Short mmCIF file of C-alpha atoms and ligand atoms in Angstrom, two decimals:
data_model
loop_
_atom_site.label_atom_id
_atom_site.label_comp_id
_atom_site.label_asym_id
_atom_site.label_seq_id
_atom_site.Cartn_x
_atom_site.Cartn_y
_atom_site.Cartn_z
CA MET A 1202 15.22 6.35 46.54
CA SER A 1203 18.93 7.02 46.41
CA ILE A 1204 20.91 7.17 49.61
CA ILE A 1205 22.75 10.26 50.76
CA TYR A 1206 25.50 9.13 53.07
CA PHE A 1207 26.59 11.50 55.85
CA ASP A 1208 28.09 9.01 58.32
CA HIS A 1209 31.73 8.67 57.27
CA ALA A 1210 32.92 8.54 60.88
CA ALA A 1211 31.02 5.26 61.23
CA THR A 1212 32.50 3.78 58.08
CA THR A 1213 33.36 4.74 54.51
CA PRO A 1214 32.52 3.02 51.23
CA LEU A 1215 35.27 0.83 49.79
CA LYS A 1216 37.04 2.49 46.87
CA GLU A 1217 36.75 0.78 43.49
CA GLU A 1218 40.54 0.90 42.96
CA VAL A 1219 41.11 -0.62 46.39
CA LEU A 1220 38.70 -3.47 45.71
CA LYS A 1221 40.41 -4.13 42.36
CA GLU A 1222 43.78 -4.43 44.06
CA MET A 1223 42.34 -6.83 46.67
CA LEU A 1224 40.45 -9.20 44.37
CA PRO A 1225 43.34 -11.46 43.20
CA TYR A 1226 44.10 -12.25 46.86
CA PHE A 1227 40.58 -13.65 47.27
CA SER A 1228 41.03 -15.95 44.29
CA GLU A 1229 44.16 -17.09 42.49
CA ASN A 1230 46.63 -15.64 45.02
CA TYR A 1231 45.42 -17.62 48.00
CA GLY A 1232 48.81 -18.69 49.33
CA ASN A 1233 49.70 -18.53 53.01
CA ALA A 1234 52.31 -15.79 53.40
CA SER A 1235 54.34 -18.08 55.65
CA SER A 1236 54.73 -20.75 52.96
CA ALA A 1237 57.91 -20.92 50.93
CA TYR A 1238 56.45 -21.88 47.52
CA SER A 1239 55.60 -19.33 44.84
CA ILE A 1240 52.00 -18.45 45.72
CA GLY A 1241 53.00 -18.12 49.38
CA ARG A 1242 55.82 -15.79 48.43
CA ARG A 1243 53.37 -13.77 46.34
CA SER A 1244 51.24 -13.15 49.43
CA ARG A 1245 54.34 -12.27 51.46
CA LYS A 1246 55.37 -9.75 48.82
CA ALA A 1247 51.90 -8.20 48.82
CA ILE A 1248 52.01 -7.80 52.62
CA ASP A 1249 55.51 -6.31 52.44
CA SER A 1250 54.35 -3.81 49.86
CA ALA A 1251 51.33 -2.81 51.97
CA ARG A 1252 53.61 -2.39 54.98
CA GLN A 1253 55.86 -0.14 52.94
CA LYS A 1254 52.93 2.04 51.83
CA THR A 1255 51.57 2.27 55.38
CA ALA A 1256 54.96 3.20 56.82
CA LYS A 1257 55.50 5.83 54.14
CA ALA A 1258 52.09 7.41 54.82
CA ILE A 1259 52.95 8.14 58.47
CA ASN A 1260 56.74 8.47 58.07
CA SER A 1261 57.65 5.40 60.10
CA LYS A 1262 59.93 2.47 59.38
CA GLU A 1263 58.43 -0.65 57.83
CA ASN A 1264 59.31 -2.82 60.83
CA GLU A 1265 57.27 -0.48 63.03
CA ILE A 1266 53.95 -1.45 61.36
CA TYR A 1267 51.91 -4.41 62.69
CA PHE A 1268 48.74 -5.44 60.87
CA THR A 1269 45.69 -6.29 62.99
CA SER A 1270 42.02 -7.15 62.45
CA CYS A 1271 40.61 -3.66 63.17
CA GLY A 1272 41.08 -0.37 64.98
CA SER A 1273 39.71 -1.88 68.16
CA GLU A 1274 42.32 -4.63 68.12
CA SER A 1275 45.06 -2.07 67.51
CA ASP A 1276 43.91 -0.13 70.59
CA ASN A 1277 43.79 -3.34 72.66
CA LEU A 1278 47.24 -4.44 71.50
CA ALA A 1279 48.74 -1.02 72.14
CA ILE A 1280 47.32 -0.46 75.60
CA LYS A 1281 47.34 -4.00 77.03
CA GLY A 1282 50.60 -4.74 75.23
CA VAL A 1283 52.43 -1.77 76.75
CA ALA A 1284 50.79 -2.01 80.19
CA ARG A 1285 51.57 -5.70 80.69
CA ALA A 1286 55.10 -5.48 79.30
CA ASN A 1287 56.02 -2.58 81.58
CA LYS A 1288 54.40 -3.77 84.80
CA SER A 1289 57.74 -3.77 86.59
CA LYS A 1290 57.92 0.01 86.11
CA GLY A 1291 54.42 0.73 87.40
CA ASN A 1292 50.69 0.25 87.16
CA HIS A 1293 49.37 3.70 86.21
CA ILE A 1294 47.81 4.68 82.88
CA ILE A 1295 46.43 8.05 81.78
CA THR A 1296 43.68 8.44 79.19
CA SER A 1297 40.73 10.79 78.66
CA LYS A 1298 36.99 10.64 79.28
CA ILE A 1299 36.14 11.01 75.61
CA GLU A 1300 38.06 8.05 74.14
CA HIS A 1301 36.45 5.44 71.92
CA PRO A 1302 35.07 2.37 73.76
CA ALA A 1303 37.98 0.37 72.31
CA VAL A 1304 40.26 2.41 74.58
CA LEU A 1305 37.91 2.97 77.54
CA ASN A 1306 36.85 -0.67 77.87
CA THR A 1307 40.44 -1.87 77.43
CA CYS A 1308 41.35 0.36 80.37
CA LYS A 1309 38.44 -1.09 82.37
CA THR A 1310 39.85 -4.58 81.80
CA LEU A 1311 43.28 -3.44 82.95
CA GLU A 1312 41.73 -2.02 86.13
CA LYS A 1313 40.68 -5.58 86.96
CA GLU A 1314 44.31 -6.63 86.47
CA GLY A 1315 45.44 -4.12 89.08
CA PHE A 1316 46.20 -1.09 86.91
CA GLU A 1317 45.11 2.35 88.04
CA ILE A 1318 43.62 4.51 85.33
CA THR A 1319 43.27 8.29 85.34
CA TYR A 1320 40.51 9.48 83.01
CA LEU A 1321 41.33 13.11 82.21
CA ASN A 1322 38.53 15.66 82.00
CA VAL A 1323 38.03 17.70 78.86
CA ASP A 1324 36.85 21.30 78.54
CA ASN A 1325 33.64 22.44 76.81
CA ASN A 1326 35.24 22.04 73.39
CA GLY A 1327 36.63 18.59 74.17
CA PHE A 1328 40.30 19.43 74.82
CA VAL A 1329 42.36 17.77 77.52
CA ASP A 1330 44.18 20.16 79.85
CA LEU A 1331 47.97 19.87 79.48
CA GLU A 1332 48.57 21.17 83.01
CA GLU A 1333 46.19 18.57 84.44
CA LEU A 1334 48.01 15.94 82.38
CA LYS A 1335 51.41 17.01 83.76
CA LYS A 1336 50.12 16.93 87.34
CA THR A 1337 48.69 13.46 86.87
CA ILE A 1338 51.92 11.82 85.76
CA ARG A 1339 53.62 9.76 88.50
CA ASN A 1340 56.71 7.60 88.72
CA GLU A 1341 54.43 4.59 88.18
CA THR A 1342 52.88 5.95 84.97
CA VAL A 1343 53.65 3.59 82.10
CA LEU A 1344 51.34 4.86 79.37
CA ILE A 1345 49.41 7.90 78.16
CA SER A 1346 46.70 7.14 75.60
CA ILE A 1347 44.92 10.14 74.09
CA MET A 1348 43.01 10.03 70.82
CA TYR A 1349 44.17 12.21 67.94
CA ALA A 1350 40.66 13.34 66.96
CA ASN A 1351 37.31 12.54 68.49
CA ASN A 1352 34.85 10.46 66.49
CA GLU A 1353 31.75 12.28 67.78
CA ILE A 1354 32.64 15.96 68.00
CA GLY A 1355 35.75 16.03 65.78
CA THR A 1356 37.99 17.86 68.26
CA ILE A 1357 41.71 17.49 67.45
CA GLN A 1358 43.93 17.24 70.55
CA PRO A 1359 47.30 19.02 70.93
CA ILE A 1360 49.08 15.74 70.15
CA LYS A 1361 52.55 17.16 69.63
CA GLU A 1362 52.46 18.84 73.05
CA ILE A 1363 51.11 15.71 74.72
CA ALA A 1364 53.84 13.60 73.10
CA GLN A 1365 56.43 16.10 74.30
CA ILE A 1366 55.17 15.89 77.88
CA ALA A 1367 55.25 12.08 77.68
CA LYS A 1368 58.78 12.11 76.34
CA GLU A 1369 60.07 14.51 79.02
CA THR A 1370 58.60 12.32 81.76
CA ASN A 1371 59.73 9.07 80.15
CA VAL A 1372 56.20 7.76 79.61
CA ILE A 1373 55.12 5.84 76.50
CA PHE A 1374 52.53 7.65 74.37
CA HIS A 1375 49.77 5.96 72.34
CA THR A 1376 47.21 7.74 70.18
CA ASP A 1377 44.01 6.33 68.69
CA CYS A 1378 44.36 7.84 65.25
CA VAL A 1379 41.45 5.99 63.65
CA GLN A 1380 39.52 9.17 62.79
CA ALA A 1381 42.56 11.17 61.72
CA ILE A 1382 44.34 8.86 59.28
CA GLY A 1383 43.14 9.68 55.78
CA ASN A 1384 41.83 13.06 56.95
CA ILE A 1385 44.92 14.77 58.30
CA LYS A 1386 48.61 14.41 57.47
CA ILE A 1387 50.23 12.41 60.27
CA ASN A 1388 53.99 12.26 60.71
CA VAL A 1389 54.90 10.10 63.71
CA GLU A 1390 58.47 11.38 63.81
CA GLU A 1391 57.52 15.03 63.78
CA LEU A 1392 54.75 14.49 66.34
CA GLY A 1393 56.79 12.22 68.60
CA ILE A 1394 54.20 9.44 68.75
CA ASP A 1395 55.24 6.03 70.18
CA LEU A 1396 52.17 3.99 69.19
CA LEU A 1397 49.34 4.78 66.78
CA SER A 1398 46.15 2.89 65.87
CA MET A 1399 44.42 3.01 62.50
CA SER A 1400 41.57 1.20 60.76
CA ALA A 1401 41.18 0.74 56.98
CA HIS A 1402 37.40 1.08 56.80
CA LYS A 1403 37.59 4.67 58.06
CA PHE A 1404 39.64 5.72 55.01
CA TYR A 1405 37.82 3.97 52.13
CA GLY A 1406 39.51 0.63 52.71
CA PRO A 1407 37.94 -2.69 53.69
CA LYS A 1408 36.39 -3.55 57.06
CA GLY A 1409 38.15 -6.02 59.32
CA VAL A 1410 41.72 -4.81 58.97
CA GLY A 1411 43.75 -2.31 60.94
CA ALA A 1412 47.32 -1.49 61.80
CA LEU A 1413 49.33 -0.50 64.83
CA TYR A 1414 52.48 1.56 64.58
CA VAL A 1415 54.96 0.92 67.40
CA ARG A 1416 58.16 2.92 67.55
CA GLU A 1417 61.26 0.75 67.44
CA GLY A 1418 62.50 0.05 70.96
CA VAL A 1419 59.13 0.53 72.68
CA ASN A 1420 58.53 -2.40 75.00
CA PHE A 1421 55.21 -4.13 74.31
CA GLN A 1422 53.96 -7.69 74.29
CA LYS A 1423 51.43 -9.63 72.24
CA ILE A 1424 47.90 -10.18 73.52
CA GLN A 1425 47.03 -13.19 71.36
CA ASP A 1426 49.02 -16.41 71.43
CA GLY A 1427 49.73 -18.53 68.39
CA GLY A 1428 52.16 -18.44 65.50
CA HIS A 1429 54.98 -16.02 64.85
CA GLN A 1430 53.21 -13.74 62.39
CA GLU A 1431 53.75 -9.97 62.43
CA MET A 1432 57.22 -10.13 63.94
CA ASN A 1433 55.86 -12.40 66.67
CA LYS A 1434 53.54 -9.68 68.00
CA ARG A 1435 50.22 -10.66 66.42
CA ALA A 1436 49.48 -14.34 65.91
CA GLY A 1437 47.17 -15.52 63.13
CA THR A 1438 47.44 -16.15 59.39
CA GLU A 1439 47.45 -12.76 57.74
CA ASN A 1440 44.34 -11.32 56.09
CA VAL A 1441 46.16 -10.78 52.82
CA PRO A 1442 43.34 -9.17 50.78
CA GLY A 1443 42.51 -6.89 53.72
CA ILE A 1444 46.11 -5.86 54.26
CA VAL A 1445 46.54 -5.19 50.52
CA GLY A 1446 43.39 -3.07 50.70
CA LEU A 1447 44.65 -1.09 53.69
CA GLY A 1448 47.94 -0.38 51.92
CA LYS A 1449 46.24 0.77 48.74
CA ALA A 1450 43.67 2.87 50.61
CA ILE A 1451 46.23 4.72 52.73
CA GLU A 1452 48.38 5.38 49.66
CA ILE A 1453 45.44 6.92 47.78
CA ALA A 1454 44.27 8.87 50.83
CA ASN A 1455 47.67 10.42 51.39
CA ALA A 1456 48.12 11.37 47.75
CA ASN A 1457 44.79 13.26 47.76
CA LEU A 1458 44.87 14.61 51.29
CA GLU A 1459 44.98 18.33 50.50
CA ASN A 1460 42.15 18.32 47.96
CA TYR A 1461 40.04 16.03 50.12
CA ASN A 1462 40.62 18.18 53.15
CA SER A 1463 39.76 21.48 51.56
CA LYS A 1464 36.65 20.07 49.88
CA LEU A 1465 35.31 18.75 53.18
CA ILE A 1466 36.18 21.91 55.09
CA LYS A 1467 34.25 24.01 52.56
CA LEU A 1468 31.15 21.82 52.83
CA ARG A 1469 31.42 21.65 56.60
CA ASN A 1470 31.79 25.40 57.04
CA TYR A 1471 28.92 26.06 54.63
CA PHE A 1472 26.64 23.81 56.66
CA ILE A 1473 27.71 25.31 59.99
CA ARG A 1474 27.21 28.85 58.67
CA GLU A 1475 23.76 28.03 57.34
CA ILE A 1476 22.49 26.11 60.34
CA THR A 1477 23.68 28.71 62.84
CA SER A 1478 22.23 31.58 60.86
CA ARG A 1479 18.88 29.83 60.34
CA TYR A 1480 18.37 28.73 63.93
CA GLU A 1481 19.27 30.99 66.82
CA ASN A 1482 19.14 28.24 69.40
CA VAL A 1483 21.32 25.66 67.60
CA LYS A 1484 24.60 24.77 69.30
CA ILE A 1485 27.69 23.46 67.51
CA ASN A 1486 29.52 20.88 69.64
CA GLY A 1487 33.31 20.67 69.57
CA ASP A 1488 35.90 23.24 68.58
CA LEU A 1489 35.24 25.25 65.42
CA LYS A 1490 38.89 25.40 64.31
CA LYS A 1491 40.76 22.37 65.63
CA ARG A 1492 38.24 19.99 64.15
CA LEU A 1493 38.17 17.10 61.71
CA PRO A 1494 37.48 18.42 58.19
CA GLY A 1495 34.27 16.43 57.70
CA ASN A 1496 32.78 16.56 61.20
CA ILE A 1497 29.64 18.48 62.13
CA ASN A 1498 27.98 17.89 65.49
CA PHE A 1499 25.11 20.13 66.54
CA SER A 1500 22.23 20.22 68.99
CA PHE A 1501 18.74 21.62 69.08
CA PRO A 1502 17.35 22.15 72.56
CA ASN A 1503 14.31 20.10 73.53
CA LEU A 1504 14.23 18.00 70.39
CA ASP A 1505 14.74 14.27 70.07
CA GLY A 1506 17.82 13.48 67.98
CA GLU A 1507 16.85 9.84 67.49
CA GLU A 1508 13.50 10.91 66.11
CA ILE A 1509 15.09 13.39 63.69
CA LEU A 1510 17.45 10.61 62.62
CA LEU A 1511 14.58 8.26 61.77
CA LYS A 1512 12.86 10.98 59.76
CA LEU A 1513 16.10 11.72 57.90
CA ASP A 1514 16.41 8.00 57.19
CA SER A 1515 12.92 7.95 55.70
CA LEU A 1516 14.14 10.69 53.34
CA GLY A 1517 17.18 8.60 52.35
CA ILE A 1518 19.71 10.41 54.54
CA CYS A 1519 22.18 8.48 56.72
CA ALA A 1520 23.41 10.39 59.77
CA SER A 1521 24.07 9.70 63.43
CA ALA A 1522 22.65 10.93 66.76
CA GLY A 1523 24.49 11.94 69.91
CA SER A 1524 22.22 10.10 72.27
CA ALA A 1525 21.06 6.54 72.23
CA CYS A 1526 17.76 5.29 73.47
CA SER A 1527 18.35 2.95 76.38
CA SER A 1528 15.42 1.54 78.34
CA GLY A 1529 13.00 4.13 77.09
CA SER A 1530 14.97 7.25 77.98
CA LEU A 1531 17.57 9.05 75.93
CA GLU A 1532 21.09 8.68 77.30
CA PRO A 1533 23.56 11.30 76.11
CA SER A 1534 26.85 9.86 74.87
CA HIS A 1535 29.84 9.84 77.23
CA VAL A 1536 31.49 12.44 74.99
CA LEU A 1537 28.61 14.93 75.13
CA ARG A 1538 28.41 14.41 78.89
CA ALA A 1539 32.15 15.02 79.24
CA ILE A 1540 31.97 18.38 77.43
CA GLY A 1541 29.23 19.36 79.87
CA LEU A 1542 26.42 19.68 77.35
CA ASP A 1543 23.01 20.23 78.99
CA ARG A 1544 20.79 17.19 78.78
CA ASN A 1545 18.09 19.03 76.82
CA TYR A 1546 20.71 19.88 74.19
CA ALA A 1547 22.47 16.51 74.28
CA ASN A 1548 19.23 14.67 73.51
CA GLY A 1549 18.76 16.75 70.38
CA SER A 1550 22.23 16.12 68.95
CA LEU A 1551 23.05 15.06 65.43
CA ARG A 1552 26.36 14.11 63.87
CA ILE A 1553 26.96 14.65 60.17
CA THR A 1554 30.28 13.36 58.87
CA LEU A 1555 31.12 14.27 55.30
CA GLY A 1556 33.07 12.33 52.70
CA GLU A 1557 34.33 12.18 49.20
CA GLN A 1558 31.02 11.66 47.41
CA ASN A 1559 29.12 14.46 49.15
CA SER A 1560 28.24 17.60 47.19
CA ILE A 1561 27.00 21.07 48.06
CA GLU A 1562 23.60 20.04 46.62
CA GLU A 1563 23.38 17.19 49.10
CA VAL A 1564 24.27 19.51 51.96
CA ARG A 1565 21.56 21.93 50.83
CA PHE A 1566 19.08 19.07 50.61
CA LEU A 1567 20.00 18.08 54.16
CA LEU A 1568 19.35 21.62 55.39
CA GLU A 1569 15.93 21.58 53.71
CA CYS A 1570 15.09 18.21 55.23
CA ILE A 1571 16.05 19.42 58.70
CA LYS A 1572 13.88 22.47 58.17
CA SER A 1573 10.81 20.43 57.29
CA ILE A 1574 11.38 17.91 60.10
CA ILE A 1575 11.76 20.64 62.71
CA ALA A 1576 8.73 22.49 61.41
CA ILE A 1577 6.61 19.38 62.00
CA ASP A 1578 8.15 18.81 65.41
CA ASN A 1579 7.43 22.31 66.63
C1 PLP B 178 35.98 3.34 64.45
C2 PLP B 178 36.86 3.68 65.57
C3 PLP B 178 37.55 2.68 66.28
C4 PLP B 178 37.35 1.21 66.03
O1 PLP B 178 37.80 0.79 64.78
P1 PLP B 178 37.22 -0.60 64.22
O2 PLP B 178 38.08 -0.90 63.03
O3 PLP B 178 35.81 -0.34 63.83
O4 PLP B 178 37.36 -1.60 65.29
C5 PLP B 178 38.42 3.07 67.27
N1 PLP B 178 38.61 4.36 67.56
C6 PLP B 178 37.96 5.35 66.91
C7 PLP B 178 38.25 6.77 67.27
C8 PLP B 178 37.07 5.04 65.89
O5 PLP B 178 36.43 6.02 65.26
#
């Protein structure tokens, strides 16, 4: 049975061209980028080139890009790095209730260090309220961290407006951009972003490598001690093949952004149209317009999403559910809870995230599979 993959928000397959570019750095080009001899210099050059490509993709300067081991590390470095370096200014951080665990759990750790965190509410479509944000900012606020786009429901936040508010109040602004990079054109200058996290495996690059953009002049400190790599902000011998892969993947993604975008939007809208016209009681979660191109999140009342997922898996379809089974009862995700979704809907939630290889035939097949699964269930 062939696999139909509809879980691109979880990870994406590595592109053939990206792998090809990485391979020499697993074999003959094994030099340490800090070494002065020729194979060391070759690795250094490869990292420099990847940094250039990454900077170009988001319109930053090269010296504003720091390579990390993943999106989670980028979030940790951004939030802990800024909070700890600016302690003398204050101990208050603002984030939202629908952030990725890499942000939420980092904030939890900082609470133990004496930081106060405000977790902003979101409305029924998953948007933070700009007025609430403004009211929450205090003299002690050192950082605002709001994700660009949500990994579960696809909602895209008003990032430019949030960055503007942060700038006017002299607060540093970080955005977890892991779901947006490779899907949406991001220009850090135009948007006014101070720090931005990304992860290669979410845009057809390798797993285990990420990057953090930090605007020149923003005060942050390292969270891992060791050597002087990455401009003395991220210790550890560089993952040269991974970094090369990230650079190649972001270059390809940016070159094809418009085609990729419009293809995914067409498939997404087709699916949403079909599912809502076939089932009166289905609910689409997240905003219909300000939404990631490939994201579909929907709920059937009084059905078990986990069970539908297992049946889809037995038909060769990879998707994701909005609730996870914990100790025998379904627990809706923190995101679905935050948008106020009724429990009987939240438990019957499915997330489909589309990607490059998906076709209209696959989407039709998915609709047919859902139909047969639901028919059995009812
Ligand atoms: C995947 C993801 C992360 C974590 O990235 P890793 O590279 O898997 O650590 C962080 N934030 C969001 C929004 C994500 O989707």
